Coordinates of C-alpha atoms and ligand atoms in Angstrom, one line a residue:
M778 CA -30.9 -5.6 -26.0
E779 CA -27.6 -4.4 -24.4
T780 CA -27.5 -4.2 -20.6
S781 CA -27.4 -0.7 -19.4
Y782 CA -25.5 0.0 -16.1
D783 CA -25.9 2.8 -13.5
Y784 CA -22.1 2.8 -13.1
L785 CA -19.0 1.6 -15.0
I786 CA -16.2 1.1 -12.4
V787 CA -12.7 0.8 -13.8
G788 CA -10.4 -1.1 -11.4
A789 CA -11.3 -4.1 -9.1
G790 CA -8.9 -3.1 -6.3
F791 CA -10.1 -1.7 -3.0
A792 CA -11.1 1.6 -4.5
G793 CA -13.3 0.1 -7.2
S794 CA -14.6 -2.9 -5.3
V795 CA -15.7 -0.9 -2.3
A796 CA -17.6 1.5 -4.5
A797 CA -19.2 -1.4 -6.5
E798 CA -20.3 -3.2 -3.3
R799 CA -21.9 -0.2 -1.6
L800 CA -23.6 1.1 -4.7
A801 CA -25.0 -2.4 -5.6
R802 CA -25.9 -3.7 -2.2
V803 CA -27.2 -0.5 -0.4
F804 CA -28.5 1.5 -3.3
D805 CA -29.5 -1.2 -5.7
K806 CA -27.5 0.3 -8.5
R807 CA -26.5 -2.0 -11.4
V808 CA -22.7 -2.0 -11.7
L809 CA -20.2 -3.2 -14.4
L810 CA -16.8 -3.6 -12.7
V811 CA -13.8 -4.1 -15.1
D812 CA -10.1 -4.6 -14.5
R813 CA -7.4 -5.1 -17.1
R814 CA -5.7 -7.8 -14.9
P815 CA -7.1 -11.3 -14.9
H816 CA -8.1 -11.1 -11.2
I817 CA -10.0 -9.0 -8.6
G818 CA -8.4 -7.3 -5.6
G819 CA -5.9 -5.0 -7.3
N820 CA -2.6 -4.9 -5.6
A821 CA -4.0 -6.7 -2.6
F822 CA -4.6 -9.8 -4.6
D823 CA -3.4 -13.0 -3.1
H824 CA -3.4 -16.6 -4.3
I825 CA -2.1 -20.1 -3.6
D826 CA 1.2 -20.7 -5.5
A827 CA 2.5 -23.7 -7.2
H828 CA 3.8 -25.2 -3.9
G829 CA 0.5 -24.6 -2.0
V830 CA 1.6 -21.4 -0.2
L831 CA -0.7 -18.4 0.2
V832 CA 1.3 -15.4 -1.3
H833 CA 0.6 -11.7 -2.1
R834 CA 1.3 -11.3 -5.9
Y835 CA 2.2 -7.6 -5.5
G836 CA 4.2 -7.7 -2.3
P837 CA 3.4 -7.8 1.5
H838 CA 0.0 -6.3 2.3
I839 CA -0.6 -5.8 6.0
F840 CA -3.9 -4.4 7.1
H841 CA -3.9 -1.8 9.9
T842 CA -6.2 1.1 10.6
N843 CA -7.4 3.5 13.3
S844 CA -10.8 3.7 11.6
D845 CA -13.5 1.7 13.5
E846 CA -15.7 2.5 10.6
V847 CA -13.4 1.0 8.0
F848 CA -12.6 -2.1 10.1
A849 CA -16.4 -2.7 10.8
Y850 CA -17.2 -2.3 7.1
L851 CA -14.6 -4.8 6.0
S852 CA -15.5 -7.2 8.8
Q853 CA -18.9 -7.8 6.9
F854 CA -16.8 -9.7 4.3
T855 CA -14.1 -11.5 6.2
E856 CA -13.0 -12.8 9.7
W857 CA -9.6 -11.7 10.8
R858 CA -6.4 -13.2 12.1
P859 CA -4.8 -10.8 14.7
Y860 CA -1.4 -9.8 13.3
E861 CA 1.2 -7.3 14.5
H862 CA 3.9 -6.6 12.0
R863 CA 7.5 -6.6 12.9
V864 CA 10.5 -5.9 10.6
L865 CA 14.2 -6.3 10.9
A866 CA 16.8 -4.2 9.1
S867 CA 20.2 -5.5 8.1
V868 CA 22.7 -2.9 9.2
D869 CA 26.4 -3.2 10.0
G870 CA 26.1 -7.0 9.8
M871 CA 23.3 -7.2 12.4
L872 CA 19.6 -7.6 12.1
L873 CA 18.1 -4.8 14.0
P874 CA 14.5 -3.7 14.7
I875 CA 13.1 -1.0 12.4
P876 CA 11.3 1.4 13.3
I877 CA 14.4 2.5 15.2
N878 CA 13.7 2.0 18.9
L879 CA 15.6 1.7 22.2
D880 CA 16.8 -1.8 21.3
T881 CA 17.9 -0.8 17.9
I882 CA 20.2 1.8 19.3
N883 CA 21.5 -0.3 22.2
R884 CA 22.3 -3.3 20.0
L885 CA 23.8 -1.2 17.2
Y886 CA 26.3 0.5 19.6
G887 CA 26.5 -2.1 22.4
W888 CA 24.9 0.4 24.8
S889 CA 22.3 0.0 27.6
L890 CA 20.5 3.4 27.5
D891 CA 17.1 3.8 29.0
S892 CA 14.4 5.8 27.2
A893 CA 15.3 9.1 28.8
A894 CA 19.0 8.7 28.0
L895 CA 18.0 7.8 24.4
E896 CA 15.8 10.9 24.0
A897 CA 18.7 13.0 25.3
Y898 CA 21.0 11.4 22.9
F899 CA 18.7 11.9 19.9
Q900 CA 18.4 15.6 20.9
F901 CA 22.2 15.7 21.0
I902 CA 22.7 14.3 17.6
A903 CA 19.6 15.6 15.8
E904 CA 20.1 18.4 13.3
P905 CA 16.7 20.0 13.2
V906 CA 15.7 22.2 10.3
A907 CA 13.4 25.3 10.7
Q908 CA 10.9 23.9 8.2
V909 CA 10.6 20.1 7.6
R910 CA 10.0 19.7 3.8
T911 CA 11.9 16.7 2.7
S912 CA 12.3 13.0 3.6
E913 CA 15.8 13.8 4.7
D914 CA 14.7 16.7 7.0
V915 CA 12.4 14.3 8.9
I916 CA 14.9 11.7 9.8
V917 CA 18.1 13.9 10.2
G918 CA 16.0 16.3 12.2
R919 CA 15.0 13.6 14.6
V920 CA 18.0 11.2 14.9
G921 CA 20.9 12.9 13.0
R922 CA 22.9 12.1 10.0
E923 CA 24.6 8.7 11.1
L924 CA 21.4 6.9 11.7
Y925 CA 19.8 8.4 8.7
E926 CA 22.6 7.1 6.5
K927 CA 22.5 3.6 8.1
F928 CA 18.7 3.1 7.8
F929 CA 17.1 5.5 5.5
R930 CA 19.3 7.1 2.9
N931 CA 20.3 4.2 0.8
Y932 CA 17.0 2.3 1.2
T933 CA 15.2 5.4 -0.1
R934 CA 17.6 5.9 -3.0
K935 CA 17.1 2.3 -4.0
Q936 CA 13.3 2.4 -3.7
W937 CA 12.7 5.7 -5.3
A938 CA 15.8 6.3 -7.5
L939 CA 15.7 9.8 -5.7
D940 CA 17.6 11.0 -2.7
P941 CA 15.4 11.6 0.4
S942 CA 16.1 15.3 0.0
E943 CA 14.2 15.2 -3.3
L944 CA 11.1 13.5 -1.8
D945 CA 8.3 15.0 0.3
A946 CA 8.6 14.5 4.1
S947 CA 5.5 12.3 4.0
V948 CA 7.6 9.3 2.6
T949 CA 10.0 8.6 5.5
S950 CA 7.4 10.0 8.0
R951 CA 5.6 6.7 7.4
V952 CA 8.2 5.1 9.6
P953 CA 8.3 6.4 13.2
V954 CA 11.3 6.7 15.6
R955 CA 10.7 5.5 19.1
I956 CA 12.5 5.8 22.4
N957 CA 10.7 2.8 23.9
R958 CA 11.1 -0.8 23.1
D959 CA 7.8 -1.2 21.0
D960 CA 9.1 -3.0 17.9
R961 CA 5.9 -3.2 16.0
Y962 CA 5.9 -1.6 12.5
F963 CA 2.4 -0.1 13.1
T964 CA 0.6 1.0 16.2
D965 CA -2.9 1.3 14.8
R966 CA -6.0 0.3 16.9
H967 CA -6.8 -2.5 14.4
Q968 CA -4.1 -4.7 13.0
A969 CA -5.2 -8.0 11.4
M970 CA -5.0 -10.1 8.2
P971 CA -8.1 -11.4 6.5
L972 CA -8.4 -14.9 7.8
H973 CA -8.8 -16.5 4.4
G974 CA -6.9 -13.9 2.5
Y975 CA -7.7 -10.7 0.6
T976 CA -9.0 -12.4 -2.6
A977 CA -11.6 -14.3 -0.5
M978 CA -12.7 -11.1 1.1
F979 CA -13.1 -9.4 -2.3
E980 CA -15.0 -12.4 -3.6
R981 CA -17.6 -11.9 -0.9
M982 CA -17.8 -8.2 -1.5
L983 CA -18.5 -8.7 -5.1
D984 CA -20.9 -11.6 -4.9
H985 CA -24.1 -9.6 -5.6
P986 CA -26.6 -9.9 -8.5
N987 CA -26.2 -6.3 -9.3
I988 CA -22.5 -6.5 -9.8
E989 CA -21.1 -7.9 -13.0
V990 CA -17.3 -8.3 -13.1
E991 CA -15.3 -8.5 -16.3
L992 CA -11.6 -9.2 -16.0
G993 CA -8.8 -8.9 -18.6
V994 CA -10.7 -6.0 -20.0
D995 CA -9.3 -2.5 -20.5
F996 CA -11.3 0.6 -20.0
A997 CA -10.3 1.9 -23.5
D998 CA -12.2 -1.1 -25.0
V999 CA -15.1 -1.3 -22.7
R1000 CA -16.0 2.5 -22.9
K1001 CA -16.7 2.0 -26.6
R1002 CA -19.4 -0.7 -26.0
A1003 CA -20.9 -0.4 -22.6
H1004 CA -24.0 1.7 -21.7
Y1005 CA -23.7 3.4 -18.4
G1006 CA -24.8 6.5 -16.5
A1007 CA -21.7 7.5 -14.6
L1008 CA -18.0 6.3 -14.4
I1009 CA -15.9 5.6 -11.4
Y1010 CA -12.3 5.4 -12.5
T1011 CA -9.5 4.1 -10.2
G1012 CA -6.6 3.7 -12.8
P1013 CA -3.8 6.4 -13.2
I1014 CA -5.3 9.8 -13.7
D1015 CA -2.7 10.8 -16.3
E1016 CA -3.6 7.8 -18.4
Y1017 CA -7.3 8.8 -18.3
F1018 CA -6.4 12.0 -20.1
D1019 CA -4.0 10.5 -22.5
H1020 CA -1.1 12.1 -20.7
A1021 CA -2.1 15.5 -21.9
F1022 CA 0.2 17.3 -19.4
G1023 CA 2.9 14.6 -19.5
R1024 CA 3.4 11.4 -17.6
L1025 CA 3.0 11.4 -13.8
P1026 CA 5.8 9.1 -12.5
Y1027 CA 4.7 5.9 -10.7
R1028 CA 7.5 3.8 -9.1
S1029 CA 7.3 0.2 -10.0
L1030 CA 8.7 -3.1 -8.4
E1031 CA 9.7 -6.4 -9.8
F1032 CA 8.8 -9.3 -7.4
R1033 CA 11.0 -12.4 -7.4
F1034 CA 9.4 -15.4 -5.7
E1035 CA 11.4 -18.2 -4.2
T1036 CA 10.1 -21.4 -2.5
H1037 CA 12.0 -23.6 -0.1
Q1038 CA 11.0 -26.9 1.4
T1039 CA 11.1 -25.9 5.0
P1040 CA 8.4 -24.3 7.1
R1041 CA 10.5 -21.2 8.1
M1042 CA 13.3 -19.2 6.5
L1043 CA 13.5 -15.7 7.9
P1044 CA 13.8 -14.4 11.5
A1045 CA 10.9 -12.0 10.9
A1046 CA 8.1 -11.7 8.3
V1047 CA 10.1 -8.9 6.5
V1048 CA 13.8 -8.1 6.5
N1049 CA 15.0 -4.8 5.0
Y1050 CA 18.3 -4.4 3.3
P1051 CA 18.9 -0.6 3.3
N1052 CA 22.6 -0.9 2.2
D1053 CA 23.2 -4.1 0.3
H1054 CA 21.7 -5.9 -2.7
E1055 CA 19.5 -4.5 -5.5
Y1056 CA 16.4 -5.6 -3.6
T1057 CA 14.9 -3.5 -0.7
R1058 CA 13.3 -6.2 1.3
I1059 CA 12.5 -9.9 1.6
T1060 CA 9.0 -11.2 2.8
E1061 CA 8.1 -14.6 4.1
Y1062 CA 4.4 -14.9 3.5
S1063 CA 3.5 -17.6 6.0
Q1064 CA 4.6 -15.3 8.7
L1065 CA 1.9 -12.8 7.6
T1066 CA -0.8 -15.3 6.8
G1067 CA -0.3 -17.8 9.7
Q1068 CA -0.3 -20.6 7.1
Q1069 CA 1.4 -23.8 8.4
H1070 CA 3.0 -25.7 5.5
E1071 CA 6.1 -27.8 4.7
Y1072 CA 7.0 -25.3 2.0
T1073 CA 7.6 -21.5 2.4
T1074 CA 7.6 -18.8 -0.2
L1075 CA 9.7 -15.6 0.0
S1076 CA 9.5 -12.5 -2.3
Y1077 CA 12.4 -10.1 -3.0
E1078 CA 11.3 -6.6 -4.1
I1079 CA 13.5 -4.9 -6.8
P1080 CA 12.6 -1.3 -7.5
R1081 CA 12.0 -0.5 -11.1
A1082 CA 11.2 2.7 -13.2
D1083 CA 9.0 0.7 -15.6
G1084 CA 6.4 -1.8 -15.0
D1085 CA 2.9 -1.7 -13.2
P1086 CA 2.3 1.6 -11.4
Y1087 CA 2.5 0.9 -7.7
Y1088 CA 3.7 4.1 -6.0
P1089 CA 2.9 7.8 -6.8
V1090 CA 6.1 9.7 -6.2
P1091 CA 5.4 12.5 -3.5
R1092 CA 7.3 15.6 -4.5
P1093 CA 6.2 19.1 -5.5
E1094 CA 6.8 19.0 -9.2
N1095 CA 4.5 15.9 -9.4
A1096 CA 1.9 17.5 -7.3
A1097 CA 1.8 20.4 -9.6
V1098 CA 1.2 18.2 -12.6
Y1099 CA -1.4 16.1 -10.7
A1100 CA -3.2 19.4 -9.9
R1101 CA -3.6 20.1 -13.6
Y1102 CA -5.1 16.7 -14.2
R1103 CA -7.3 17.2 -11.1
A1104 CA -8.8 20.4 -12.5
L1105 CA -9.7 18.5 -15.7
A1106 CA -11.2 15.7 -13.6
D1107 CA -13.3 18.1 -11.4
A1108 CA -14.8 19.6 -14.7
L1109 CA -16.4 16.2 -15.6
P1110 CA -19.7 15.8 -13.9
D1111 CA -20.3 12.1 -14.4
V1112 CA -16.7 10.8 -13.9
H1113 CA -15.4 10.2 -10.5
F1114 CA -11.7 9.5 -9.7
T1115 CA -10.8 7.6 -6.5
G1116 CA -8.0 5.3 -5.2
R1117 CA -4.2 5.5 -5.1
L1118 CA -3.5 5.9 -8.7
A1119 CA -6.4 8.3 -9.5
A1120 CA -5.8 10.5 -6.4
Y1121 CA -2.0 10.2 -7.0
R1122 CA -1.6 9.6 -3.2
Y1123 CA 0.6 7.2 -1.3
Y1124 CA -2.5 5.7 0.3
N1125 CA -2.7 2.6 2.5
M1126 CA -5.6 0.2 2.0
D1127 CA -7.7 1.6 4.8
Q1128 CA -7.4 5.2 3.4
V1129 CA -8.6 3.9 0.0
V1130 CA -11.6 2.1 1.6
A1131 CA -12.3 5.4 3.4
Q1132 CA -12.0 7.4 0.2
S1133 CA -14.4 5.2 -1.6
L1134 CA -16.9 5.2 1.2
A1135 CA -16.7 9.0 1.1
L1136 CA -17.2 9.0 -2.7
C1137 CA -20.4 6.9 -2.2
T1138 CA -21.6 9.3 0.4
R1139 CA -21.3 12.1 -2.1
L1140 CA -23.0 10.2 -4.9
T1141 CA -25.9 9.1 -2.8
G1142 CA -26.4 11.8 -0.2
V1143 CA -26.4 9.2 2.7
S1144 CA -24.2 9.9 5.7
R1145 CA -20.8 8.1 5.9
A1146 CA -21.6 6.3 9.1
E1147 CA -24.9 5.1 7.8
L1148 CA -23.4 4.0 4.5
A1149 CA -20.6 2.0 6.1
A1150 CA -22.9 0.4 8.6
A1151 CA -25.7 -0.5 6.1
S1152 CA -25.7 -4.3 5.3
Ligands
FAD953 P1 -5.1 -0.8 -7.1 O1 -5.1 -1.9 -6.1 O2 -3.8 -0.5 -7.9 O3 -6.2 -1.2 -8.1 C1 -6.4 -0.5 -9.3 C2 -6.9 -1.5 -10.4 O4 -7.2 -0.7 -11.5 C3 -5.7 -2.3 -10.8 O5 -6.0 -3.7 -10.6 C4 -5.5 -2.1 -12.3 O6 -5.3 -3.2 -13.1 C5 -6.9 -1.5 -12.7 N1 -6.9 -0.5 -13.8 C6 -6.0 0.6 -14.0 N2 -6.2 1.1 -15.2 C7 -7.2 0.4 -15.8 C8 -7.7 0.3 -17.1 N3 -7.5 1.4 -18.0 N4 -8.7 -0.5 -17.5 C9 -9.0 -1.6 -16.6 N5 -8.4 -1.7 -15.4 C10 -7.5 -0.8 -15.0 N6 -1.3 -0.8 2.0 C11 -1.5 -1.2 3.3 O7 -2.5 -0.7 3.8 N7 -0.7 -2.0 3.9 C12 0.3 -2.6 3.3 O8 1.1 -3.4 4.0 C13 0.7 -2.3 2.0 N8 1.7 -2.8 1.3 C14 1.9 -2.5 0.0 C15 3.0 -3.1 -0.6 C16 3.3 -2.8 -1.9 C17 4.4 -3.5 -2.7 C18 2.4 -2.0 -2.7 C19 2.7 -1.6 -4.1 C20 1.4 -1.3 -2.0 C21 1.0 -1.6 -0.7 N9 -0.1 -1.1 0.0 C22 -0.2 -1.4 1.3 C23 -1.0 -0.1 -0.6 C24 -2.1 -0.8 -1.2 O9 -1.7 -1.7 -2.2 C25 -3.1 0.2 -1.9 O10 -3.5 1.2 -0.9 C26 -4.4 -0.4 -2.5 O11 -4.2 -1.6 -3.1 C27 -4.9 0.6 -3.5 O12 -6.1 0.2 -4.0 P2 -6.7 0.8 -5.4 O13 -8.0 0.1 -5.6 O14 -6.7 2.4 -5.2 O15 -5.6 0.5 -6.4
UDP954 N1 12.4 3.5 4.6 C1 13.7 3.4 4.7 N2 14.3 2.4 5.4 C2 13.6 1.3 5.9 C3 12.2 1.4 5.7 C4 11.6 2.5 5.1 O1 14.5 4.3 4.2 O2 14.2 0.4 6.4 C5 11.8 4.6 3.9 C6 11.8 4.4 2.4 O3 11.9 5.6 1.7 C7 10.4 3.8 2.1 C8 9.5 4.7 3.1 O4 10.5 4.8 4.3 O5 9.9 4.0 0.9 C9 8.3 4.1 3.6 O6 8.5 2.8 4.1 P1 7.3 1.8 4.2 O7 7.8 0.6 4.9 O8 6.0 2.4 4.6 O9 7.2 1.4 2.5 P2 6.1 0.6 1.8 O10 5.7 -0.6 2.6 O11 5.0 1.5 1.5 O12 6.8 0.2 0.5

């Protein structure tokens, strides 16, 4: 007789894997987890490449969160390597710290301002707008047009094929501006990389007799044959509804990997190129993972319109289309949409984990704190 599952979960990234793990381990539910890719982990998937270097197949993934709950939850499945991310941006022939901070400005202009003088300078050059709506407003309103043009405008146009004035404020708001010398990319309470990588962490999450994983399998095929009570769907929401209201745009990237026989190539884990080249940034993986090896692998990210859907594109017209899909989704009692592609939100990994824990709370009636802590 065919196996019957309590849940079919589509997508083995953070959204699907967290839901599978909690429902199987804490609630004894039988789960079938499928992914059309040949691996688990979704966009956080990492693996050892042909030269023995641990790389992230879909670009640099740095874990950071202010949520004690999310960090404690994931800590059941991995040990951590403390890691604080730092990025340099290539501007005017120099490699300068980004987010913009005191050193960025002093080095860019050959000045020696202190924090108070820098704040006064920013206030002098800023062009604030009454209502901050766009990604241009955020930066020009804080540091003025010249710095916006050197660090943000061209990077954003390359990454999104849109001018910052056409994107919601939330996009460039991800990158703060500082008047002190803190050159970390993130300031979250928890900043760390899974000690043995993301894929190893996912393997431990999914290692449970109630979870069956099928890879290289599309939902369109599995839905015809699998018997299940409810569906958790973490793919693109417009695809689920056969693009009934048109396609939601998702920005894609091409990753070009390059290996060199030397332990170290870059002066920082990531170097951004706002104004030159077709790529936006170069990453050296060993600087993220801490791996010591005679070879090093870099990736170059080249933005693309077509390809795997990586980034929802935050702007009002897309939010309006998403709202129409969301209304259809909300009317389906036994189908639950979660994750970056299904929620059409520019979520970081920790936000996706939190969203899936919240979904399990709703599905089971157990409080979020109890659910995250249960082992
Ligand atoms: P995904 O990881 O996209 O997983 C969804 C899965 O569903 C995919 O594996 C897909 O194959 C599968 N799927 C979709 N449709 C179907 C179908 N019909 N049938 C079968 N399977 C299907 N976050 C951070 O916190 N820190 C970072 O440094 C960071 N860096 C990033 C860098 C890049 C280049 C990108 C693109 C993202 C980055 N993120 C980062 C965001 C992070 O990748 C996401 O928050 C997280 O991976 C989303 O998890 P998810 O499960 O929602 O989606
Ligand atoms: N950004 C920029 N210049 C930079 C870094 C970021 O203009 O040097 C803008 C760009 O629009 C980018 C957004 O800020 O898409 C968010 O940056 P983040 O580094 O968070 O991008 P992600 O890692 O999510 O691709």
